Amino acid sequence: MMSGSVVDNAVSSSNTSVAIPRDTSGQILNLDEDDDLEVFSKDMIYTDGSSLSASMQTSPGSMVNQYKFEEEEEDADAKDIFVTVDNPESHVTAIETHITYRVVTKTTRSEFDSSEFEVRRRYQDFLWLRGRLEEAHPTLIVHPLPEKFVMKGMVERFNEDFIETRRRALHRFLNKIAGHPIFSSTEDFKIFLTAEAGELTSHKKQGPGFLSRVGETVRAVAAAVRGVRNRPAEFTVMQEYVEAFSEKMSSLDKVTQRIAREQKEHLQELKECGPTYMLWSNSEEELAEPLKSMAGCLDRCCKETEEQVKQLNDNLIPALHEYVLCTEILKAVLRRRDNMQAECEAKTEALATKKADREVESKVLSLAWDNFVGRSSEEVKQQKRQKLEGEIKEMQDELDKMEDRLEWANNALKSDWTRWQKVMRTDLRSAFINTAERNVNYYEKCLAVWESFLFSQRAEGEESGRIDSS
Amino acid sequence: MADSGSEDIAVIGNTDLTPSESENNIKNAKKPMIEKGTSLLKRMEISVAEAEKRTGKNTVNMQETYTVYLIETRPVDAALEGTNPVPDSLWRRYSEFELLRNYLLVTYPFVVVPPLPEKRAEFVWHKLSADNMDPDFVERRRVGLENFLLRVASHPVLSYDKILYSFLTEENGWKENVFETGFQAKADSRLKALNATFRVKNPDKRFADMKHYGDDLQSVISQLLRVRARAADRLYGVYKVHGNYGRVFSEWSAIEKEMGDGLQSAGHHMDAYAASVDDILEEEEHYADQLKEYLFYADSLRAVCKKHELTQYELEMTAQDLTSKKQQREELATGTVRTFSLKGMTSKLFGQETTEQREAKLKMLETQIEEGEELVKERNAECEEFVKSAWVDVEMFKEQKDRDLREALISYAIMQISMCKKGIQVWNNAKECFSKM
């Protein structure tokens, strides 16, 4: 599915850290194979203690309170961890070449051994981290990563702009995780930030086995097929919101990309204006100076326009695109919650059926069989009843656990949802404000260019007595 | 300046711009700087006030729709007195303007005749209608026609022309007057001459240079207009796409609680931004029109240069003819044949002519030479006269062109400033709305 495109050496020499490799066909396949399976286990919440901070391993009620408490604490002043992603470099090994990014952590948190860490991580590592967080918290909202591979526009993985865009997105991702009350206190996150390469690799190998994950997938699919019967209204509201929000984000993404395209084409035409005025000035005497000046102004405006397009591509477009990706994540989260509920409902039904079985006195066929194999009917009845009671107790216990899990998940999702909305609002508001500011800046710069032209012409006019000083 | 002595017009000597006039000219950046000191414009105010659609039967008896333009004239003294009487007016269509201009071209070949606004919309970008009936096009044409009349009526030579006066004042009699001048016969030969190619031995260098300049000017302004039209098209696209923000913000605000108001009002500003491009580009069309005028002026300039070439050529041809005749006389008188001629050959073959024949021929040649010398003198005088008056007009044209185009560049800069200011305002407003999100 990925074409083994050969990277050309067109990356500009400003990225002088390492030579960019020629052949990356193997590289692209490599990335695919290493992907973690997007299979998650709901049992992870309880059985894998490493995914939760110690304070979480108590009853659902106190868990919810804990979560809420931590959330209220979280504001800018209380920020005790700072993470940056920068310095992309090409990393060459015997078998392959990939880009690594420097991840710097500064923190005052006690669970960290030191206050500063610096490690190098590759895209795969980020994928792994995100996968783990999502597995451990299937009904919490994990911020998206930049896409693996951008097909449109034939952007190559080692293209400088692509790398920079990806770096910024990775930086944002990590900061979102660091700012999340639950995610930022996970062991996986800590290890990601602090472990040396070898440590990380061995830690990655831990986790539930493949087969148990497969078993979970089967249950999940069955539940999905069944569908949820009594979804609480608030989650339906959420789903409707996500549908609409998804549409709007897609539209905004498209509109903004279209604007960038049109502005680029405008720039192409504008670039020809200056030289034409220059050409004209060659035939003129008196007019030569103002024409040359005009050409200069247009060239400067071109530069400003170029800058404006770049800003759009660097800021607003990635921001909107991230929220397009977010909507897919939100849909998945709601789906998983629904599946959890569906499984609960299925279990409840099964339990009810078993209990109904208990009421039924006689089972003609089974008695007949038992007589056939030579057991007394009373004994058999006793055995049967005990077995049934046992099964019912087991199922009840399981159901209780599942219902607890569901309640926790619902509450966690509700809190995280509110949190996500706040963050979304902040992010998009600042992205739009940013864009507006840059546009104002663009026009202010162009204004200055034309005012200087006017000034020079008026001054000239006064000198030669052509125009009144006005 | 040529004085063609129109009887009822006093010659005004003062052609300097007064300070108030030049200030007025900066404010009316769209109008050319017209010298108000010259005759016709000093006596009467001229304007092309309105345009109207008419339908009627044309020369082949078919129904057609066309536009007519209202020319209003008013004696200047009346306005000064403050009585403000109703102006005289008449309706003219574009083809009548063309007729007037052709007459002027033929009658004053040494003048760089002001151009008319374009017959068909050229250098359009996608939104601008190429339709001659489009109201925007008609309006711009009205302005262009007024411009033409003002330029002609303030020209030191053209403004004295009687046909011009008739055009402005006689609704019905004018066409007869113009055809009575018989200019059409001259028009055909002029056209032929303009298109002919001939080699001139001693052209006036200034005119040769001017011709090249005219070619360059035409080529560079065409290129500029093309590039500008394409850029305008793209700019239109950029602004209009922002209108989609308005729509999407509005829809998005419906599903948000706290963000709703900010989004909604930001959306309105995006709509305003998208709509603002129409005015911006309309103004830019005025700039394009100013450039177009000089694009067409280049043609007039070239025509004058070509006319010079023609007169020079005719002079040279006449002189050449005279020289060859003189040579013939010499040969005949001395009996020597310096150059090969059929006459010489035949006389060798068939014997010399008789003395009487020779005498007759000599006499004829003498007459022809006399006539030829007169003709050369005439042609020479014509040439000199033409060069003198044409160069005066060319110099005047150069000054006018430099002034006008400089003003045009300045008004373009003013437009750009206005556009930037609007942009700043819209995006500052939008930013405020976004802050409320």
Short mmCIF file of N, CA, C and O in Angstrom, two decimals, chain A residues 347 350-352 354-355 358 385-401:
data_model
loop_
_atom_site.label_atom_id
_atom_site.label_comp_id
_atom_site.label_asym_id
_atom_site.label_seq_id
_atom_site.Cartn_x
_atom_site.Cartn_y
_atom_site.Cartn_z
N LYS A 347 -24.77 -9.29 29.46
CA LYS A 347 -24.53 -10.09 30.65
C LYS A 347 -25.76 -10.11 31.55
O LYS A 347 -26.13 -11.14 32.10
N ALA A 350 -28.22 -12.42 30.16
CA ALA A 350 -27.81 -13.81 30.36
C ALA A 350 -28.09 -14.25 31.80
O ALA A 350 -28.55 -15.38 32.04
N LEU A 351 -27.79 -13.33 32.73
CA LEU A 351 -28.02 -13.64 34.15
C LEU A 351 -29.50 -13.88 34.41
O LEU A 351 -29.89 -14.80 35.10
N ALA A 352 -30.30 -12.97 33.82
CA ALA A 352 -31.75 -13.11 34.00
C ALA A 352 -32.23 -14.45 33.49
O ALA A 352 -33.07 -15.13 34.11
N LYS A 354 -30.45 -17.20 33.23
CA LYS A 354 -30.01 -18.23 34.17
C LYS A 354 -30.93 -18.31 35.38
O LYS A 354 -31.30 -19.39 35.84
N LYS A 355 -31.29 -17.14 35.89
CA LYS A 355 -32.17 -17.10 37.06
C LYS A 355 -33.52 -17.68 36.73
O LYS A 355 -34.15 -18.38 37.53
N ARG A 358 -33.44 -21.31 36.85
CA ARG A 358 -33.50 -21.83 38.24
C ARG A 358 -34.94 -22.13 38.65
O ARG A 358 -35.22 -23.02 39.42
N ARG A 385 -28.97 -28.00 40.92
CA ARG A 385 -29.28 -26.75 41.60
C ARG A 385 -28.01 -26.06 42.07
O ARG A 385 -27.83 -24.88 41.91
N GLN A 386 -27.10 -26.87 42.63
CA GLN A 386 -25.86 -26.27 43.13
C GLN A 386 -25.07 -25.64 42.01
O GLN A 386 -24.55 -24.53 42.13
N LYS A 387 -24.99 -26.45 40.92
CA LYS A 387 -24.22 -25.92 39.78
C LYS A 387 -24.80 -24.60 39.33
O LYS A 387 -24.08 -23.63 39.10
N LEU A 388 -26.10 -24.56 39.19
CA LEU A 388 -26.78 -23.36 38.73
C LEU A 388 -26.52 -22.18 39.65
O LEU A 388 -26.18 -21.08 39.20
N GLU A 389 -26.66 -22.48 40.99
CA GLU A 389 -26.43 -21.41 41.97
C GLU A 389 -25.02 -20.85 41.81
O GLU A 389 -24.80 -19.65 41.86
N GLY A 390 -24.07 -21.78 41.63
CA GLY A 390 -22.67 -21.38 41.45
C GLY A 390 -22.50 -20.47 40.24
O GLY A 390 -21.88 -19.40 40.30
N GLU A 391 -23.10 -20.95 39.16
CA GLU A 391 -22.99 -20.16 37.93
C GLU A 391 -23.59 -18.77 38.11
O GLU A 391 -23.02 -17.76 37.71
N ILE A 392 -24.78 -18.78 38.76
CA ILE A 392 -25.45 -17.50 38.96
C ILE A 392 -24.59 -16.57 39.80
O ILE A 392 -24.45 -15.38 39.50
N LYS A 393 -23.99 -17.11 40.85
CA LYS A 393 -23.15 -16.27 41.70
C LYS A 393 -21.99 -15.68 40.92
O LYS A 393 -21.68 -14.50 41.00
N GLU A 394 -21.36 -16.58 40.12
CA GLU A 394 -20.22 -16.12 39.30
C GLU A 394 -20.62 -15.00 38.37
O GLU A 394 -19.96 -13.96 38.29
N MET A 395 -21.75 -15.24 37.69
CA MET A 395 -22.20 -14.24 36.74
C MET A 395 -22.54 -12.94 37.45
O MET A 395 -22.22 -11.86 36.94
N GLN A 396 -23.15 -13.05 38.60
CA GLN A 396 -23.52 -11.85 39.36
C GLN A 396 -22.28 -11.04 39.70
O GLN A 396 -22.25 -9.84 39.56
N ASP A 397 -21.27 -11.77 40.17
CA ASP A 397 -20.03 -11.08 40.53
C ASP A 397 -19.43 -10.36 39.32
O ASP A 397 -19.04 -9.20 39.39
N GLU A 398 -19.39 -11.13 38.22
CA GLU A 398 -18.84 -10.53 37.00
C GLU A 398 -19.64 -9.31 36.61
O GLU A 398 -19.08 -8.26 36.28
N LEU A 399 -20.96 -9.45 36.65
CA LEU A 399 -21.83 -8.35 36.26
C LEU A 399 -21.59 -7.15 37.16
O LEU A 399 -21.51 -6.01 36.68
N ASP A 400 -21.46 -7.38 38.46
CA ASP A 400 -21.20 -6.28 39.38
C ASP A 400 -19.93 -5.54 38.99
O ASP A 400 -19.89 -4.32 38.93
N LYS A 401 -18.92 -6.36 38.71
CA LYS A 401 -17.65 -5.74 38.31
C LYS A 401 -17.82 -4.91 37.05
O LYS A 401 -17.35 -3.78 36.95
#
